[in-house]
PDB file of C-alpha atoms in Angstrom:
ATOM      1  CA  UNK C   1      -7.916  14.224  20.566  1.00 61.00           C
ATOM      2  CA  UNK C   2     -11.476  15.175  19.740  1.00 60.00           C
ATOM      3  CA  UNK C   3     -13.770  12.640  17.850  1.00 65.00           C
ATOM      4  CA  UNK C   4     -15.889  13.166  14.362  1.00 62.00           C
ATOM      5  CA  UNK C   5     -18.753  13.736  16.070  1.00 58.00           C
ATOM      6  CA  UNK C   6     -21.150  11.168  14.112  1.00 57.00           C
ATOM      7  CA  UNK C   7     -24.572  13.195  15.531  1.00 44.00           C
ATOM      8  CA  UNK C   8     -23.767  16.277  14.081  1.00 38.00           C
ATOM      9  CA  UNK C   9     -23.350  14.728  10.400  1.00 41.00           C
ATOM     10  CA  UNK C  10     -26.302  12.014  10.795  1.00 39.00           C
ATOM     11  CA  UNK C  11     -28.853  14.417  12.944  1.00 44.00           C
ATOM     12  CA  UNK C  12     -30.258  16.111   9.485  1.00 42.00           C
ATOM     13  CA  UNK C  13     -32.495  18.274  11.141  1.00 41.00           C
ATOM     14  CA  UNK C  14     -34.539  20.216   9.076  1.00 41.00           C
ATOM     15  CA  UNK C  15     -36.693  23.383   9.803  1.00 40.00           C
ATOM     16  CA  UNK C  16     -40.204  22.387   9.140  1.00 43.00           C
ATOM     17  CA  UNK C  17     -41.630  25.818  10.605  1.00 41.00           C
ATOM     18  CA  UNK C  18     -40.490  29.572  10.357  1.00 44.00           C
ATOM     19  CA  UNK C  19     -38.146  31.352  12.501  1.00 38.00           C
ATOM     20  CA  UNK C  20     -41.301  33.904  13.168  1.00 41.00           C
ATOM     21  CA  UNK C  21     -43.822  30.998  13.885  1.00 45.00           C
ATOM     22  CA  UNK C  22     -45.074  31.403  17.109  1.00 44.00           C
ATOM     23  CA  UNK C  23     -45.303  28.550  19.449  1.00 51.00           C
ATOM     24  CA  UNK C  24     -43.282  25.185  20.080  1.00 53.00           C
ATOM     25  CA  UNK C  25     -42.650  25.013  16.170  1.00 53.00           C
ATOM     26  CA  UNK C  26     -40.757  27.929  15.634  1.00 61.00           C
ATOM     27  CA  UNK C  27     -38.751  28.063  19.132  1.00 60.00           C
ATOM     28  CA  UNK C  28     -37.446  24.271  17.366  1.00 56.00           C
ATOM     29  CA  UNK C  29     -36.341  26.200  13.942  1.00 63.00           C
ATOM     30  CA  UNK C  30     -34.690  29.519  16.365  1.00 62.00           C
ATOM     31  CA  UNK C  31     -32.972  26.629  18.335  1.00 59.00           C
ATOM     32  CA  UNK C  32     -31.415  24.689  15.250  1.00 60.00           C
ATOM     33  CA  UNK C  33     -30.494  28.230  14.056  1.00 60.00           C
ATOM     34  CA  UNK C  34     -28.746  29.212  17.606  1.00 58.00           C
ATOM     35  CA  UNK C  35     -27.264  25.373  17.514  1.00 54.00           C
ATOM     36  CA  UNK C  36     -25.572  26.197  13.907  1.00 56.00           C
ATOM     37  CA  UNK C  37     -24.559  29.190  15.224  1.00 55.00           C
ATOM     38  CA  UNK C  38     -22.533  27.495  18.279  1.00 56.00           C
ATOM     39  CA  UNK C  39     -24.909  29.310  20.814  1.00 56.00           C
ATOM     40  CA  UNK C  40     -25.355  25.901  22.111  1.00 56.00           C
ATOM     41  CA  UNK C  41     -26.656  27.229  25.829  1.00 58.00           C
ATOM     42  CA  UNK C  42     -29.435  29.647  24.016  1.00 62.00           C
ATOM     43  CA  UNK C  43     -30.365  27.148  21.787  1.00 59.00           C
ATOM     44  CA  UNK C  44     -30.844  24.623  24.870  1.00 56.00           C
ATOM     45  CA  UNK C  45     -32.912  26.881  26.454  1.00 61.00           C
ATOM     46  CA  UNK C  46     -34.976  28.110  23.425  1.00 58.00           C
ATOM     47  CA  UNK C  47     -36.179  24.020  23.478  1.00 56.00           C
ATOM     48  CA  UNK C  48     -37.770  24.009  26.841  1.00 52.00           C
ATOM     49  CA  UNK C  49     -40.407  25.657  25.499  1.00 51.00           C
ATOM     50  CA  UNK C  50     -40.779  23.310  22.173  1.00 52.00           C
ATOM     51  CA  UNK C  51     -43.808  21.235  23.563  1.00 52.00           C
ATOM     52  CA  UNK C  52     -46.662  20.388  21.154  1.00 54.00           C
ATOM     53  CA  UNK C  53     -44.237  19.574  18.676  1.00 56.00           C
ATOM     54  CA  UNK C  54     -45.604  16.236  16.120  1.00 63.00           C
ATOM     55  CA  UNK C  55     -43.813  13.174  17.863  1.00 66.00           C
ATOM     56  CA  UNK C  56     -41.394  13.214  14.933  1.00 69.00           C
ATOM     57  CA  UNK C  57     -40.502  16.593  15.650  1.00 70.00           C
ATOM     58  CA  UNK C  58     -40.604  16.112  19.286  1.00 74.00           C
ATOM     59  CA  UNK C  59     -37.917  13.012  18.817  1.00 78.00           C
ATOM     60  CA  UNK C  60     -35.353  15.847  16.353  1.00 77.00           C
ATOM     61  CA  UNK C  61     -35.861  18.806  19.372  1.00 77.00           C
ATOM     62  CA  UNK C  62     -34.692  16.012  21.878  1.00 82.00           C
ATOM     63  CA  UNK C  63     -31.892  14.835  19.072  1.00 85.00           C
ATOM     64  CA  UNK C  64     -31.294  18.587  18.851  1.00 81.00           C
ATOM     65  CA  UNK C  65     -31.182  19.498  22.620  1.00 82.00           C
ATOM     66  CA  UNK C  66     -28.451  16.647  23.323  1.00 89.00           C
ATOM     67  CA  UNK C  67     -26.391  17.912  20.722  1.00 85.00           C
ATOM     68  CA  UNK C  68     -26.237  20.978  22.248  1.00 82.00           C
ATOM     69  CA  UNK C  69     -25.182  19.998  25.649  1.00 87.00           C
ATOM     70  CA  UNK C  70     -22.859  17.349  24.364  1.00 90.00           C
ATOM     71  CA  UNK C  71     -21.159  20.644  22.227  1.00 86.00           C
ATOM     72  CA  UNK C  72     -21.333  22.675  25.532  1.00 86.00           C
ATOM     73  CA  UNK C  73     -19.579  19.864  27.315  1.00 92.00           C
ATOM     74  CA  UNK C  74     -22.826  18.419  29.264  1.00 93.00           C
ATOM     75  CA  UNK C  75     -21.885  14.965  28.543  1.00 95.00           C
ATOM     76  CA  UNK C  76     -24.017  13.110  31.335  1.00 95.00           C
ATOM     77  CA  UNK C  77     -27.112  15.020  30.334  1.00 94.00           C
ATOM     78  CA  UNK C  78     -26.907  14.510  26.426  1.00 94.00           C
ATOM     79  CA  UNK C  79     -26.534  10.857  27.568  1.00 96.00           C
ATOM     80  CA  UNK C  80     -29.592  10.810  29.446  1.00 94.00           C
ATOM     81  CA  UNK C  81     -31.432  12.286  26.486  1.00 92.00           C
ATOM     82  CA  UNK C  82     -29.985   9.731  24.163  1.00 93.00           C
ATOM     83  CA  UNK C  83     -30.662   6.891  26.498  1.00 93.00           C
ATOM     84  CA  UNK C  84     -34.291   7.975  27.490  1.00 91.00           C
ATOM     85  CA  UNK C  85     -34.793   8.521  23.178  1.00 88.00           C
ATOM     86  CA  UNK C  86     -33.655   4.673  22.615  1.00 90.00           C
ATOM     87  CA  UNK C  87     -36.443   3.417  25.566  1.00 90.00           C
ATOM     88  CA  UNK C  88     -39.231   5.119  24.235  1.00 84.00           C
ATOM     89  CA  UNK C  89     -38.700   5.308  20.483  1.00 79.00           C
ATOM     90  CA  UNK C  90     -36.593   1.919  19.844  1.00 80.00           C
ATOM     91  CA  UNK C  91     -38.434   1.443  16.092  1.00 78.00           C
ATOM     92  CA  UNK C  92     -37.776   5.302  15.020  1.00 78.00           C
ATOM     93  CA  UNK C  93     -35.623   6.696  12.868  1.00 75.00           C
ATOM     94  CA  UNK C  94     -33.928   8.939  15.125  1.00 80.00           C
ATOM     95  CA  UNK C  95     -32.312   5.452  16.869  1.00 87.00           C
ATOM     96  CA  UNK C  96     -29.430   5.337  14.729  1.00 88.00           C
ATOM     97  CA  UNK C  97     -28.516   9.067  15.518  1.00 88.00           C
ATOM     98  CA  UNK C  98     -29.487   8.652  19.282  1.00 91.00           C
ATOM     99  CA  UNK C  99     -26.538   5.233  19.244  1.00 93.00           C
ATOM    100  CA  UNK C 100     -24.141   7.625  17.238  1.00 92.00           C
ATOM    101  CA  UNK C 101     -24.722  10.255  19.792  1.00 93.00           C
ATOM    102  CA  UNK C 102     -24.475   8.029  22.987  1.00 94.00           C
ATOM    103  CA  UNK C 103     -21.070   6.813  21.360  1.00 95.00           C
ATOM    104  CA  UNK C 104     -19.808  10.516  21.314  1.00 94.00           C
ATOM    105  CA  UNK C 105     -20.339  11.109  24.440  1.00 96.00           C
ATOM    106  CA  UNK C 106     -18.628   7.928  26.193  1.00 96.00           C
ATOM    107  CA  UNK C 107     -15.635   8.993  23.716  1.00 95.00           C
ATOM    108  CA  UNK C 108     -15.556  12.383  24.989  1.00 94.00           C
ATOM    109  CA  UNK C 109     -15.469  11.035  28.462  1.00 95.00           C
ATOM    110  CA  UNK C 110     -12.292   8.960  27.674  1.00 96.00           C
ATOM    111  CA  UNK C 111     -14.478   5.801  28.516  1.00 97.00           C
ATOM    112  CA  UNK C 112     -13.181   4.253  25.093  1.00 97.00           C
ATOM    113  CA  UNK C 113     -13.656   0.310  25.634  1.00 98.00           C
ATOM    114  CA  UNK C 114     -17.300   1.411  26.095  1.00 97.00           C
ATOM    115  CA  UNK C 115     -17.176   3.890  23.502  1.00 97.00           C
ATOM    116  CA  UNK C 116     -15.969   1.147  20.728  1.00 97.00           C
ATOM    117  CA  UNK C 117     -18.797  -1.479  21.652  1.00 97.00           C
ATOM    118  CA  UNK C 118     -21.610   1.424  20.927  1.00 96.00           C
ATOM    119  CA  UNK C 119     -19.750   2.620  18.147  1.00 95.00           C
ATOM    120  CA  UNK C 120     -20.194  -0.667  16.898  1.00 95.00           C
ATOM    121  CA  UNK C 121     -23.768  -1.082  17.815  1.00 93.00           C
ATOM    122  CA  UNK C 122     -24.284   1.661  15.386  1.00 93.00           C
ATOM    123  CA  UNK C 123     -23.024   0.018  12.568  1.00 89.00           C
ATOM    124  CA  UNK C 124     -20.608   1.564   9.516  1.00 88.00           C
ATOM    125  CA  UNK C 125     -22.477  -0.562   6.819  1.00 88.00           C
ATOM    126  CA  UNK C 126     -24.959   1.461   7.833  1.00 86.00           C
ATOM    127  CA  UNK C 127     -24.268   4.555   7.159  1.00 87.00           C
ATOM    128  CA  UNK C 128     -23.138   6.816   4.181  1.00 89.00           C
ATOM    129  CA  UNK C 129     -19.655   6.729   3.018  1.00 92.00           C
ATOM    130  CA  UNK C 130     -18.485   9.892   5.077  1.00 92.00           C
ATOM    131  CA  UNK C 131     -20.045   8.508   8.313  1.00 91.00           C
ATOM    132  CA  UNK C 132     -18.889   5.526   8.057  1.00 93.00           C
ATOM    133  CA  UNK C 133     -15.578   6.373   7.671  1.00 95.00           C
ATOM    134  CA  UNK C 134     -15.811   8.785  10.890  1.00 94.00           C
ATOM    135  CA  UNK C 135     -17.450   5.686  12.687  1.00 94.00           C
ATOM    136  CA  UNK C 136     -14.583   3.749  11.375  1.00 96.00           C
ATOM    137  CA  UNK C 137     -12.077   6.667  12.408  1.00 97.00           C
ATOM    138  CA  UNK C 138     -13.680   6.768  15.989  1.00 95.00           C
ATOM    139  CA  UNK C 139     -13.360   3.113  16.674  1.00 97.00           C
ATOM    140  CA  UNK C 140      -9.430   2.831  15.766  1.00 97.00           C
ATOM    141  CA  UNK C 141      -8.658   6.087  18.430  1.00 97.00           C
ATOM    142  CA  UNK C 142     -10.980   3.856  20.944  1.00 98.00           C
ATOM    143  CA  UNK C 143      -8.821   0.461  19.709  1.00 98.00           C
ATOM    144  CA  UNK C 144      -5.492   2.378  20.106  1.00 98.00           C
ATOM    145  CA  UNK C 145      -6.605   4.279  23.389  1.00 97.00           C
ATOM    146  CA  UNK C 146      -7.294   0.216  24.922  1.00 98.00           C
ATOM    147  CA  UNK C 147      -4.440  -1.003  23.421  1.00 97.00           C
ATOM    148  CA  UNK C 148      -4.867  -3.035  20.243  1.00 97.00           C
ATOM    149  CA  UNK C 149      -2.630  -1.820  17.467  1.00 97.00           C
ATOM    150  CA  UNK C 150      -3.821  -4.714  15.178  1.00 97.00           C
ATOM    151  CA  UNK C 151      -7.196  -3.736  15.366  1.00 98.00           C
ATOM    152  CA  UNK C 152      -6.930   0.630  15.139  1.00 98.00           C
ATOM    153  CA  UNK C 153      -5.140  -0.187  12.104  1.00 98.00           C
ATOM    154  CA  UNK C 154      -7.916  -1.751  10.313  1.00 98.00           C
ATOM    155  CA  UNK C 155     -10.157   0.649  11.560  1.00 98.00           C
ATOM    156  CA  UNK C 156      -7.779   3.348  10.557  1.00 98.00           C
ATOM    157  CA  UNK C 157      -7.218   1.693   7.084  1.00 98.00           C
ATOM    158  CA  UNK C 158     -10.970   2.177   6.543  1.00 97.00           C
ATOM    159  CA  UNK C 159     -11.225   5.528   7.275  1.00 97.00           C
ATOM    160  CA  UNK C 160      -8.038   6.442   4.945  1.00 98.00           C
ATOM    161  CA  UNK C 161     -10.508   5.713   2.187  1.00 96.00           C
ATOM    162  CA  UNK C 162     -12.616   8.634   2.603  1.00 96.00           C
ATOM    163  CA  UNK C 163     -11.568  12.366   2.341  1.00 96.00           C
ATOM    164  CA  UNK C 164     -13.079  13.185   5.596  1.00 95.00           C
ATOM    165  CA  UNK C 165     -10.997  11.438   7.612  1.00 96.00           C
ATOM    166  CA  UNK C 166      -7.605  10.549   5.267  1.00 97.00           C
ATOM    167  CA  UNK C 167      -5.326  12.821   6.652  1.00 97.00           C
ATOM    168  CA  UNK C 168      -6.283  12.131  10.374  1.00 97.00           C
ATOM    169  CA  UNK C 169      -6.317   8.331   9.746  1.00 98.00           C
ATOM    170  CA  UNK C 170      -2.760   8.343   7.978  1.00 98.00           C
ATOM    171  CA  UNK C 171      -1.769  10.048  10.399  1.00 98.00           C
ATOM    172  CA  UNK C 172      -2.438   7.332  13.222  1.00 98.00           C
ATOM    173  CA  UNK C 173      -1.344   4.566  11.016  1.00 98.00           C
ATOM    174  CA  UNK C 174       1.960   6.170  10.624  1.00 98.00           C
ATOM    175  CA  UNK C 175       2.066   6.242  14.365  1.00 98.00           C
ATOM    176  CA  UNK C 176       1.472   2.625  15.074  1.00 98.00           C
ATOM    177  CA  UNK C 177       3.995   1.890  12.172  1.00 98.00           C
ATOM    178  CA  UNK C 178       6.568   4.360  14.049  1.00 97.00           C
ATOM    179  CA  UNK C 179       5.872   2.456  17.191  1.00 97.00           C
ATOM    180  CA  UNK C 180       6.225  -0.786  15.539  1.00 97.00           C
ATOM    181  CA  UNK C 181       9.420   0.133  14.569  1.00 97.00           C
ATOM    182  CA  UNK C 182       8.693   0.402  10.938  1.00 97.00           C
ATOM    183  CA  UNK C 183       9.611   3.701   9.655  1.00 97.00           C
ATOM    184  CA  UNK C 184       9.664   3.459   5.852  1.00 97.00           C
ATOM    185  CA  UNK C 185       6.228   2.926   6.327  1.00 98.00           C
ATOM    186  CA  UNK C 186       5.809   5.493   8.487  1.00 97.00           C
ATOM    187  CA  UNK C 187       7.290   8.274   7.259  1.00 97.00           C
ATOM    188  CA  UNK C 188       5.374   6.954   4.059  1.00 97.00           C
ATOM    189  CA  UNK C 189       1.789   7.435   6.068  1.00 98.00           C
ATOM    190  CA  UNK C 190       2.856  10.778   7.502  1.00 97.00           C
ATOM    191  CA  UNK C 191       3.492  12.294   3.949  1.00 96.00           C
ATOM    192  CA  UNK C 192      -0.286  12.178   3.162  1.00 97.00           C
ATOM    193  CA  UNK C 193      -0.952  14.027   6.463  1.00 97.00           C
ATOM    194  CA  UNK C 194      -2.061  17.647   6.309  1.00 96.00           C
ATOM    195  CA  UNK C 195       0.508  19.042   8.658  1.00 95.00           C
ATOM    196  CA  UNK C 196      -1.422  22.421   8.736  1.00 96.00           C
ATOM    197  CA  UNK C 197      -4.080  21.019  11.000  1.00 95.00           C
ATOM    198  CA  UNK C 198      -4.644  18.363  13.986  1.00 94.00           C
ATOM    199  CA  UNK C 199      -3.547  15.449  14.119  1.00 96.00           C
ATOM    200  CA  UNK C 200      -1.905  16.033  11.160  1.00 95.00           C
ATOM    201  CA  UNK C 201       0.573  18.699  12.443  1.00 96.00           C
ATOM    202  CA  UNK C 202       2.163  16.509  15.188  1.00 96.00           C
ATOM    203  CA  UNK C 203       3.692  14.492  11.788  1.00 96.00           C
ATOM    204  CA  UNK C 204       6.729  16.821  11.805  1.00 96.00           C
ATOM    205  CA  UNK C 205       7.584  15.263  15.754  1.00 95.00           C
ATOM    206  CA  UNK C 206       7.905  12.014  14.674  1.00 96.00           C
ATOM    207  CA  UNK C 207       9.582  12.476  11.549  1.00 96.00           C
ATOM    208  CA  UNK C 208      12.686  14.514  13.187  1.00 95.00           C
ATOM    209  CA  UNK C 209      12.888  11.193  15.081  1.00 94.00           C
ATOM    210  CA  UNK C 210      12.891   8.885  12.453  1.00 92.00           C
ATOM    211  CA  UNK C 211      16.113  10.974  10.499  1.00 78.00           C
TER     212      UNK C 211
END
């Protein structure tokens, strides 16, 4: 049960400098182009060497290294990076992406009662439409995973309104309803699943049950 993973759609890392550049400025553009290209470990190690950076550019390398070592599974050190981000640069821009990050990574670690409150911290009214409903997708697996059908509902019922996350969301509220003992309603939510992909194709499980 993965997550949306908020920093990868909020990071917006641009290259500022050419691939060929020599110095800290291009080994930041090669790493974002070994990042996209899911050489997360190479693009890691292409950073250490991204010093002199602006201290804009310095803050997206860091944003850029935790991303790849939450994507390579280093949880506890894209923490660090997000933590050590929000203490020294708590007025940037970055801090938003840093929070979204942070979130991720306590989600991937099942810790999901902590995972909801930083979710939260982040903010879906502050965030574009897609994001938010991933944010608001996020919070109703970490509602559901503590226990509190009423409230992954709502957040579920959020994120139905946004293409992103429709399928996965209906999905989930077709589940509580199933559990709830409610199956009109459920077998209602998991006919607008895509049963071709995750969660979506677990639909087919319940439904057997429910004729």
């Amino acid at each position: 049960m993965k997550p949306y993973i908020l920093m990868l759609a909020a990071l917006g890392l641009g290259a500022h400098a050419q691939v060929t550049q020599p110095g800290a400025a291009g080994d930041y553009c090669r790493a974002l182009m070994l990042d996209n290209a899911a050489n997360y470990q190479a693009a890691v190690d292409q950073l250490v060497d991204s010093y002199g950076l602006s201290d804009s550019d310095m803050l997206r390398a860091r944003l850029l290294e935790a991303r790849a070592m939450y994507s390579s599974g280093d949880y506890a050190g894209a923490s660090t990076i997000y933590h050590a981000i929000l203490a020294a640069a708590p007025a940037s821009a970055e801090v938003l992406v840093a929070k979204a990050g942070l979130a991720d990574c306590l989600y991937a670690r099942g810790q999901y009662a902590e995972a909801l409150e930083a979710y939260r911290a982040v903010g879906a009214e502050r965030l574009a439409p897609a994001d938010a409903a991933r944010l608001n997708y996020n919070c109703g697996i970490c509602a559901y995973e503590t226990g509190n059908a009423d409230e992954a509902a709502k957040y579920f019922a959020e994120a139905a309104s946004e293409s992103v996350t429709r399928s996965a969301a209906n999905y989930y509220l077709g589940v509580l309803a199933f559990e709830k003992g409610d199956y009109a309603k459920a077998r209602n939510y998991f006919g607008l699943t895509n049963r071709t992909v995750e969660p979506g194709s677990r639909a087919p499980f319940y439904l057997a049950r429910i004729d």
